[in-house]
Coordinates of C-alpha atoms and ligand atoms in Angstrom, one line a residue:
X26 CA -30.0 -35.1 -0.9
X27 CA -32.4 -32.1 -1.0
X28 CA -34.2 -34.1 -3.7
X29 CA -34.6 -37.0 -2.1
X30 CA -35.4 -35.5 1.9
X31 CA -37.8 -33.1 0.5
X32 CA -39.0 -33.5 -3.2
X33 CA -38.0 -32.3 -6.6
X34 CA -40.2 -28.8 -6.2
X35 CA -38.1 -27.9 -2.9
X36 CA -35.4 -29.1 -4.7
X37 CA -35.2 -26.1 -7.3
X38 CA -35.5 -23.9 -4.2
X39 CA -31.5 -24.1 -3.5
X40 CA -30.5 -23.4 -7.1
X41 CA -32.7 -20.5 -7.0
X42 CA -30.3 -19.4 -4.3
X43 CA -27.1 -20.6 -5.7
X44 CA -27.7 -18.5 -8.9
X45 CA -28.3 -15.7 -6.6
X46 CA -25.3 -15.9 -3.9
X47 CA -23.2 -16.7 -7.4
X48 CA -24.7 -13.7 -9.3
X49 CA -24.4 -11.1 -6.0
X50 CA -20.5 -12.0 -6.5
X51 CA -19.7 -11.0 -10.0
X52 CA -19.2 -8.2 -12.6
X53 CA -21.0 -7.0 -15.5
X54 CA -19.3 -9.0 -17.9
X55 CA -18.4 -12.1 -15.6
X56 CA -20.0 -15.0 -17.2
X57 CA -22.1 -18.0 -15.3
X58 CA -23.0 -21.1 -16.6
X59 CA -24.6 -24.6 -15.2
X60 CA -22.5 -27.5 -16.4
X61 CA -24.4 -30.2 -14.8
X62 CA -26.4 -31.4 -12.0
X63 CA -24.2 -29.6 -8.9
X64 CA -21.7 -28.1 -11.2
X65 CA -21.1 -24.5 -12.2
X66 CA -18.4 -22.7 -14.3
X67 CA -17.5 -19.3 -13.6
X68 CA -15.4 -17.6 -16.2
X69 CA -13.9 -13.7 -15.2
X70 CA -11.7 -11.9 -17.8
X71 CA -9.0 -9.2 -17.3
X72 CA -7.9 -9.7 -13.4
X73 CA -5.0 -8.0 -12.9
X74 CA -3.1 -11.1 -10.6
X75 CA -4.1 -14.5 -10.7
X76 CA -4.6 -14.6 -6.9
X77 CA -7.6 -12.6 -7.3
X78 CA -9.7 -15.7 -8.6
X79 CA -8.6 -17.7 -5.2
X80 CA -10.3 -14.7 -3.4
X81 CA -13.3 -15.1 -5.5
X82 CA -13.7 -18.6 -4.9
X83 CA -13.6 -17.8 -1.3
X84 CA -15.7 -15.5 -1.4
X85 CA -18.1 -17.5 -3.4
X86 CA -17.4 -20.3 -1.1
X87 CA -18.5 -18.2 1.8
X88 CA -21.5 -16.8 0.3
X89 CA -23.1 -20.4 -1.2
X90 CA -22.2 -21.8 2.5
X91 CA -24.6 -19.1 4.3
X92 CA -27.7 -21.5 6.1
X93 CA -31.0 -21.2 3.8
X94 CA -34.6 -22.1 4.8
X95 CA -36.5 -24.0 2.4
X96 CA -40.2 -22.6 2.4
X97 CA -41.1 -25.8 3.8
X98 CA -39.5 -24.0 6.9
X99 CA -36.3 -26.8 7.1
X100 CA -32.6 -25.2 6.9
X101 CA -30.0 -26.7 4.4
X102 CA -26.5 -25.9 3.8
X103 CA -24.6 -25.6 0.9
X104 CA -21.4 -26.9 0.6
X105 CA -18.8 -26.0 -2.2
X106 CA -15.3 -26.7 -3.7
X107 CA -13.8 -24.5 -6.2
X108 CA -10.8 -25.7 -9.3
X109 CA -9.4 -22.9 -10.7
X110 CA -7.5 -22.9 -14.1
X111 CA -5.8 -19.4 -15.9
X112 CA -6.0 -19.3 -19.6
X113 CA -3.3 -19.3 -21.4
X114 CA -1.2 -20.9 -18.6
X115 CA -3.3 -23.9 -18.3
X116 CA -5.0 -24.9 -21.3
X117 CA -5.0 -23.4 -25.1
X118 CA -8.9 -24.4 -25.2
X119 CA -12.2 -24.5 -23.9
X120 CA -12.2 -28.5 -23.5
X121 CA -8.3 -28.8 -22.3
X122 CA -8.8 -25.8 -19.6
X123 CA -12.6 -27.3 -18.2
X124 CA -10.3 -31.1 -17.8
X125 CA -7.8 -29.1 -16.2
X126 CA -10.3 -26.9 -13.9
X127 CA -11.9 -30.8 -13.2
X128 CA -8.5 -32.0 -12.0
X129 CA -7.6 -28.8 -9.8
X130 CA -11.8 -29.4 -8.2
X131 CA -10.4 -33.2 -7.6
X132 CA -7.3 -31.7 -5.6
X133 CA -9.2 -29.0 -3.9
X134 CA -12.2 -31.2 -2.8
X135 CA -9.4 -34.2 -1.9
X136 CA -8.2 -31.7 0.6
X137 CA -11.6 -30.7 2.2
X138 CA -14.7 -29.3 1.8
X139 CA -15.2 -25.4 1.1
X140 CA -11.6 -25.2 0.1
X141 CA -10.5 -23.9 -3.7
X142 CA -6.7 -25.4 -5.8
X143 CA -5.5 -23.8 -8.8
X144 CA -4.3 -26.5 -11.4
X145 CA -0.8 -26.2 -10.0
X146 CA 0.3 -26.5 -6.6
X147 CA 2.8 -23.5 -6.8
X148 CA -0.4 -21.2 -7.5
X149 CA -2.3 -22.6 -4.9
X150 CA 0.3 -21.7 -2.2
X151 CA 1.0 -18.2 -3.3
X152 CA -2.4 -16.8 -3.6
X153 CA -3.4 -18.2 -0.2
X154 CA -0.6 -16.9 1.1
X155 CA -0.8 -13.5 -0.6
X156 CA -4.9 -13.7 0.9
X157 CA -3.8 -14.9 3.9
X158 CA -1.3 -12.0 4.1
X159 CA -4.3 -9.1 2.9
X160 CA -6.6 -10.9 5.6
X161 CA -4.1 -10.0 7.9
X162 CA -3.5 -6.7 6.9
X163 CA -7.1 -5.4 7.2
X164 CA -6.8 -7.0 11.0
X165 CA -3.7 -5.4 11.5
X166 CA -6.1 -2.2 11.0
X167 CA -8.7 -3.0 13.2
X168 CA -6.5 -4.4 16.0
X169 CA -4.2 -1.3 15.7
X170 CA -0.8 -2.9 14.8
X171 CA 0.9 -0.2 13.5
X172 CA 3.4 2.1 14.9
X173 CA 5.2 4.9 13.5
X174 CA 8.8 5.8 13.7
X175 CA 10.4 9.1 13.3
X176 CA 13.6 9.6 11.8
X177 CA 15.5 13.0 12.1
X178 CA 16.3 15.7 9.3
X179 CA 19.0 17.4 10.0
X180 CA 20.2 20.4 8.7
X181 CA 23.7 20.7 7.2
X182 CA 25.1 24.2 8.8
X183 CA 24.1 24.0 12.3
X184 CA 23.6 20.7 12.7
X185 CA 19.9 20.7 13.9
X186 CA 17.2 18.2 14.0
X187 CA 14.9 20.3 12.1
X188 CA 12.1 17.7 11.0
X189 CA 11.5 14.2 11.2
X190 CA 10.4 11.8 8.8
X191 CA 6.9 9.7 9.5
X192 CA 7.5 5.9 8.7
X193 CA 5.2 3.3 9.5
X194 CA 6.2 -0.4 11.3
X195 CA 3.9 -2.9 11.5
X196 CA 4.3 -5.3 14.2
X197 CA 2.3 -8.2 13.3
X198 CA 1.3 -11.3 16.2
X199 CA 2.5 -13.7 14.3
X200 CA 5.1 -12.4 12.0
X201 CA 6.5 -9.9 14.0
X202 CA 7.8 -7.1 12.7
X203 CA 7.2 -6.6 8.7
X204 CA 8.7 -4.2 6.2
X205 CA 6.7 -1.1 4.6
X206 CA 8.8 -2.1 1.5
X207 CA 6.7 -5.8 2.2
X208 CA 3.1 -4.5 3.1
X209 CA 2.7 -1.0 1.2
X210 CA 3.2 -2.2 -2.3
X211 CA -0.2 -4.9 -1.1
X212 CA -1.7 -2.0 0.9
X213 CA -1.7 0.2 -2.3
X214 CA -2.7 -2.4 -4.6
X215 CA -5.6 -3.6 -2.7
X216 CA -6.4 -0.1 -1.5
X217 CA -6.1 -0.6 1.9
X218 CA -3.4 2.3 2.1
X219 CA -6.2 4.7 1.7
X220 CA -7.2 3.8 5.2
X221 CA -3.3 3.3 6.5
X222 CA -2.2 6.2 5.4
X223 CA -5.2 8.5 6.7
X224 CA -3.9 6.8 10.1
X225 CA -0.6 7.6 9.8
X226 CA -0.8 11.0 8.8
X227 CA -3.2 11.4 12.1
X228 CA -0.9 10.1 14.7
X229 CA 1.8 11.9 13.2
X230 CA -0.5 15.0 13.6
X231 CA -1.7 14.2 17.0
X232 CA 2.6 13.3 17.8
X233 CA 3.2 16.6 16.5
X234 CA 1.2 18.6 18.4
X235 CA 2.9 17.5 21.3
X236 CA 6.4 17.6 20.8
X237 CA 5.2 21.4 19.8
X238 CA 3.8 22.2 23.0
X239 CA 6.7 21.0 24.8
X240 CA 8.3 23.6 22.3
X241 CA 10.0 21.8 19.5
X242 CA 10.4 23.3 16.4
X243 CA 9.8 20.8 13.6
X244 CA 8.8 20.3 10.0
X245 CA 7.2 16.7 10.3
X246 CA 6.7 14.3 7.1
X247 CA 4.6 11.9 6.0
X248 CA 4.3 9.7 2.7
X249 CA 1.2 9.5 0.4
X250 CA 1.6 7.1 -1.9
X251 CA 0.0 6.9 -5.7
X252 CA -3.2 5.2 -5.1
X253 CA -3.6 7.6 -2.2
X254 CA -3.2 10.5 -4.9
X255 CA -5.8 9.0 -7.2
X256 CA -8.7 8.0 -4.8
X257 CA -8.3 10.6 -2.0
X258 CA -9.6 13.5 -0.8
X259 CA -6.5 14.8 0.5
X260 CA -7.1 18.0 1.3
X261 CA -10.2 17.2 3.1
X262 CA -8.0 14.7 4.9
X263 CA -5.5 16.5 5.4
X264 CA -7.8 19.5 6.8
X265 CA -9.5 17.0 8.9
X266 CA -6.2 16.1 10.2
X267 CA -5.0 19.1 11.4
X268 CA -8.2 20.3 12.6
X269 CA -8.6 17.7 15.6
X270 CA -4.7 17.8 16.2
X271 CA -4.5 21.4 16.3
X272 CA -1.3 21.1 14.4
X273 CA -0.4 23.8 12.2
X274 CA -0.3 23.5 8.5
X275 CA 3.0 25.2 7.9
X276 CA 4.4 22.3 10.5
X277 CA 3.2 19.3 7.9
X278 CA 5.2 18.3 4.8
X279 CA 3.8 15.4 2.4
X280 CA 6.3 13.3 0.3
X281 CA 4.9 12.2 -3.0
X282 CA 7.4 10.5 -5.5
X283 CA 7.7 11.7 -9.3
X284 CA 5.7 9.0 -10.0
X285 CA 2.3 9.9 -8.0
X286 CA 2.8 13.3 -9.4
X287 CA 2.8 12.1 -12.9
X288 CA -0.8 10.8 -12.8
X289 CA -3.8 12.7 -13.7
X290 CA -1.5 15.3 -13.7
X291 CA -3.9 18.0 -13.8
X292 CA -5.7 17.4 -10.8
X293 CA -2.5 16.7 -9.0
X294 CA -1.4 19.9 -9.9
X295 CA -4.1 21.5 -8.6
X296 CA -4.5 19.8 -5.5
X297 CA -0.8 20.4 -4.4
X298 CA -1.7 24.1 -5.0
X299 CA -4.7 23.9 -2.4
X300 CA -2.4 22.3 -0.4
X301 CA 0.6 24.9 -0.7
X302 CA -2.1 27.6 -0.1
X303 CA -3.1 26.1 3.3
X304 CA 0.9 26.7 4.1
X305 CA 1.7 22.7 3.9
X306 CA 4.7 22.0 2.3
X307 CA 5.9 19.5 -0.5
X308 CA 8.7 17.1 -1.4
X309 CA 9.4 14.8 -4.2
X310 CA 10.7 11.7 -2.7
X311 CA 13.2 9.3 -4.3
X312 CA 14.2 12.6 -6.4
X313 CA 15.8 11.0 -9.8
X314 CA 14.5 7.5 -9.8
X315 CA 11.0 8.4 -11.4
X316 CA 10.1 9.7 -14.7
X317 CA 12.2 12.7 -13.9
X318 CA 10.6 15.1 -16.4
X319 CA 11.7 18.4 -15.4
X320 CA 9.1 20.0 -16.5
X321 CA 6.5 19.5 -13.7
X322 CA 9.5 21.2 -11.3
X323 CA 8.4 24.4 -12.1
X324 CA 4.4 23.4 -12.4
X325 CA 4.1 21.8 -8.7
X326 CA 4.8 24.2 -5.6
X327 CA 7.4 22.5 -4.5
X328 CA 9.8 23.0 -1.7
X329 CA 11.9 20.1 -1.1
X330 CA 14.1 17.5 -3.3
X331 CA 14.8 14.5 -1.5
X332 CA 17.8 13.2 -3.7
X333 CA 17.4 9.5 -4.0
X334 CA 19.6 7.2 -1.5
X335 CA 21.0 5.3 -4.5
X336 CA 23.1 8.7 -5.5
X337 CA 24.3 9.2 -1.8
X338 CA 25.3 5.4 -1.3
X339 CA 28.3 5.7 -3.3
X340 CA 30.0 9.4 -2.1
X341 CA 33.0 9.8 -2.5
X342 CA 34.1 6.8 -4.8
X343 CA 31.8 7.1 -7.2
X344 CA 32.4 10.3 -9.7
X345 CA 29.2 9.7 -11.5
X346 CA 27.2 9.5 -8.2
X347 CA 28.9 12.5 -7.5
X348 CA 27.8 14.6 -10.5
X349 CA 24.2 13.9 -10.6
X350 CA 23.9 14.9 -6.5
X351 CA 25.9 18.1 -7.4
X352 CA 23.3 19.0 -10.2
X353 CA 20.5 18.3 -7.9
X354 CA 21.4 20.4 -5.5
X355 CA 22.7 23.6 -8.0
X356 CA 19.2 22.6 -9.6
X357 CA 17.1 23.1 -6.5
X358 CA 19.1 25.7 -5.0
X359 CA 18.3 27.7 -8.9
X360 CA 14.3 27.0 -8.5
X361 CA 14.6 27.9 -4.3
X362 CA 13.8 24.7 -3.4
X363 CA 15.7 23.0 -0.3
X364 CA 18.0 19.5 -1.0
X365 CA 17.5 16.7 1.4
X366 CA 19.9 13.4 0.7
X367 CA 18.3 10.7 2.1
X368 CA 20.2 7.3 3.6
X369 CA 23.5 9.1 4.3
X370 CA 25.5 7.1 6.7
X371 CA 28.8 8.1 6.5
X372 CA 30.9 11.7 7.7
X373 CA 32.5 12.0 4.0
X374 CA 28.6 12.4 2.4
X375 CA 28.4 14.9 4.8
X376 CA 31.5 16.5 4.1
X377 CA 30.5 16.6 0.2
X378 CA 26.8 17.6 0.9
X379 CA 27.9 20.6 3.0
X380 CA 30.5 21.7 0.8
X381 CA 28.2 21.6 -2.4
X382 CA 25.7 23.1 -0.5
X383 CA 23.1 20.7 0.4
X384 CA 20.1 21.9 2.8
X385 CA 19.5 18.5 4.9
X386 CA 20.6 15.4 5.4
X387 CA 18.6 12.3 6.9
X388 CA 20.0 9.3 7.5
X389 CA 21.6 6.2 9.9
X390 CA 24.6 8.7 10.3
X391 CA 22.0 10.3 12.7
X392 CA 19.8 8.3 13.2
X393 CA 17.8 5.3 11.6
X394 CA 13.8 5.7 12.4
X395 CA 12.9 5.2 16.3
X396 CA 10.0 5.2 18.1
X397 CA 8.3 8.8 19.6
X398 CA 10.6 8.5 22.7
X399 CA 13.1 7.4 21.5
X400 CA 13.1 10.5 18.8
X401 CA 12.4 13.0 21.7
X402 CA 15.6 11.7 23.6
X403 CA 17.2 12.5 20.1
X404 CA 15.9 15.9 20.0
Ligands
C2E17 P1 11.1 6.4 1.8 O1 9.9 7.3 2.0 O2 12.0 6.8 0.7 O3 11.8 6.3 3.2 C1 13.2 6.3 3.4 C2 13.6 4.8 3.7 O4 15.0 4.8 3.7 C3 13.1 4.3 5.0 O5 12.8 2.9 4.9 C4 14.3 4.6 5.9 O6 14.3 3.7 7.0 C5 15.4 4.2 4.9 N1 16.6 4.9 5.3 C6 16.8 6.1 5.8 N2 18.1 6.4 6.1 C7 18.8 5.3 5.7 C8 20.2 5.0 5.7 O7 21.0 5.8 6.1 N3 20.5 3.7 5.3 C9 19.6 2.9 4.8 N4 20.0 1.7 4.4 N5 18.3 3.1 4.8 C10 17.9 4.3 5.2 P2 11.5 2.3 5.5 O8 11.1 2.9 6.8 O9 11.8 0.8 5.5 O10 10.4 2.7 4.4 C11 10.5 2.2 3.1 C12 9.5 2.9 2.2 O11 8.2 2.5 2.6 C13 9.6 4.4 2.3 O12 10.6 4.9 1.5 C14 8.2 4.7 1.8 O13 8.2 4.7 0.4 C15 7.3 3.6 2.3 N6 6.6 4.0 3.5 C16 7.0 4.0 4.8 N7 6.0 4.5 5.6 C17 5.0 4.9 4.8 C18 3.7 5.5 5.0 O14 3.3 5.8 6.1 N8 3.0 5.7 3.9 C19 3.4 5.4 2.6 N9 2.6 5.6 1.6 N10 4.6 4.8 2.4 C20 5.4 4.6 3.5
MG18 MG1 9.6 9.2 2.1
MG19 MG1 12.8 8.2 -0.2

């Protein structure tokens, strides 16, 4: 079209830009090539999930599609389709995998301009869906769709809510309300949970402050999760969190799982000790699912085993169960650290937990996590 409206020099002007708005896009290492006259083969090694090509194409999609002036002073727009093919799944070589990208370009351009289709259909659903889902998630941030809920430690003696639990909800427009076990695992994997977390840890600072002033006494924790370990400044967050809260170090606990604690284990170490020396205290979630190397229980500062909910579930009837919570707790009560058991619903657990001397309990027997007023009715 360009060709013929404005001539063969103006004509060169557009590809100039597609190479551009195509090279802008990719990695060192991604590798571009012209197959014909409108035509253009992209070829990027070692993603980590095939969905990450669809948001490529988009992307690409988006970029080419930007309005261009020629120098001749007239704007053009650049239309594109993407057909995307994964090697080995959809071709053993070159030839079979470019017919096969052809066929998925024929679907994707059937269905519309500036759309992309992976050579199967099932692909094509799932990493739209799974984009369509991340799109989401970074509104959800923006438009402030998160909530948390608080869900009361109790301790075993007296009885007492003595902390609460921080866990996020997500109430989403159009889905409504969505799992953390749904989002975080996406949050984490696309990084967005350094962001979500930052939040979460401030509201819960800014909640606590509150409920302190109206002179509750409570140890309030939140989750950081493994990417948040590895790309975060956490004690600058953390400072910066407490600083415009005015909530008081010693009144923060962080959960990490044995797993975030097993990366880069040096540095973790190290940060956790910053931390401790600030006065904020540490558990290990999901105590006995991870990598459970006792080693590192005497290398962290930590004060606080949160025995997994799968060990609690089957008190009394199961005497296996029953073995590995009563070493836990002889174990943590040895090294001074205090014994939560998480998801306990039922008066026997409680019954066991006291008598083998568990510090805390938290679970639906008390309460499952409710909203701030709901919590403070609770309290
Ligand atoms: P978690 O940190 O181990 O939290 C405990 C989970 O067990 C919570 O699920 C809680 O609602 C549930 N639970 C507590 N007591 C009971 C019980 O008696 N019975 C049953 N069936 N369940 C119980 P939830 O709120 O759905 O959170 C799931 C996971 O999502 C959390 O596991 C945590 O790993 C993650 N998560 C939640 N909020 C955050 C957050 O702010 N940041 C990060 N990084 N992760 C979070
Ligand atoms: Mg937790
Ligand atoms: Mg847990």
């Amino acid at each position: 079209h360009i060709n013929d409206i404005y001539g063969h020099i103006a004509g060169d002007e557009p590809r100039q830009v597609v190479a551009q708005r195509f090279s802008s896009r990719l990695r060192e290492g991604d590798i571009i090539s012209r197959l014909g006259g409108d035509e253009f083969a992209v070829v990027l090694e070692h993603l980590s999930r095939p969905e990450d090509a669809g948001r490529l194409a988009e992307e690409m999609i988006a970029a080419l599609g930007a309005e261009y002036r020629l120098s001749s002073g007239a704007m053009i727009h650049i239309g594109s389709s993407a057909g995307i093919v994964l090697f080995p799944d959809h071709g053993e070589d070159s030839s079979e995998l470019l017919q096969h990208a052809d066929a998925a370009l024929y679907k994707a351009k059937a269905e519309g301009r500036g759309i992309y289709h992976y050579y199967t259909d099932e692909l094509t659903a799932l990493a739209r869906q799974r984009i369509e889902f991340e799109t989401r998630l970074r509104r959800a941030i923006v438009n402030q769709e998160f909530e948390v809920y608080y869900q009361p430690q109790v301790h075993i003696a007296t009885g007492r809510i003595v902390g609460a639990e921080a866990l996020i909800r997500w109430n989403c427009p159009e889905r409504g309300r969505v799992s953390p076990v749904e989002f975080i695992p996406i949050a984490e994997e696309t990084g967005l949970i350094g962001e979500i977390g930052e939040w979460v840890l401030n509201e819960t600072c800014r909640q606590g402050k509150i409920w302190l002033d109206q002179g509750h006494r409570l140890t309030l924790a939140v989750n950081l999760s493994a990417h948040q370990v590895r790309h975060q400044n956490i004690p600058l967050m953390v400072e910066n969190a407490l600083k415009k809260s005015g909530y008081p170090a010693d009144r923060l606990e962080l959960e990490l799982t044995e797993s975030a604690l097993m990366q880069r284990e040096e540095e973790t170490v190290e940060m956790l000790h910053a931390l401790r020396a600030h006065g904020i205290r540490l558990a290990i979630d999901d105590f006995g699912t991870g990598y459970s190397s006792l080693s590192y229980l005497k290398r962290f500062p930590i004060d606080v085993l949160k025995i997994d909910k799968s060990f609690v579930d089957d008190i009394p009837f199961e005497n296996d169960d029953m073995a590995i919570v009563t070493a836990i707790i002889a174990m943590g009560q040895a090294l001074g650290f205090q014994v939560l058991a998480e998801g306990t619903e039922r008066e026997e657990q409680i019954a066991f937990l006291k008598e083998k001397g568990c510090t805390m309990y938290q679970g639906y027997f008390k309460s499952p996590p409710v909203p701030a007023e709901a919590f403070e009715k609770l309290l």
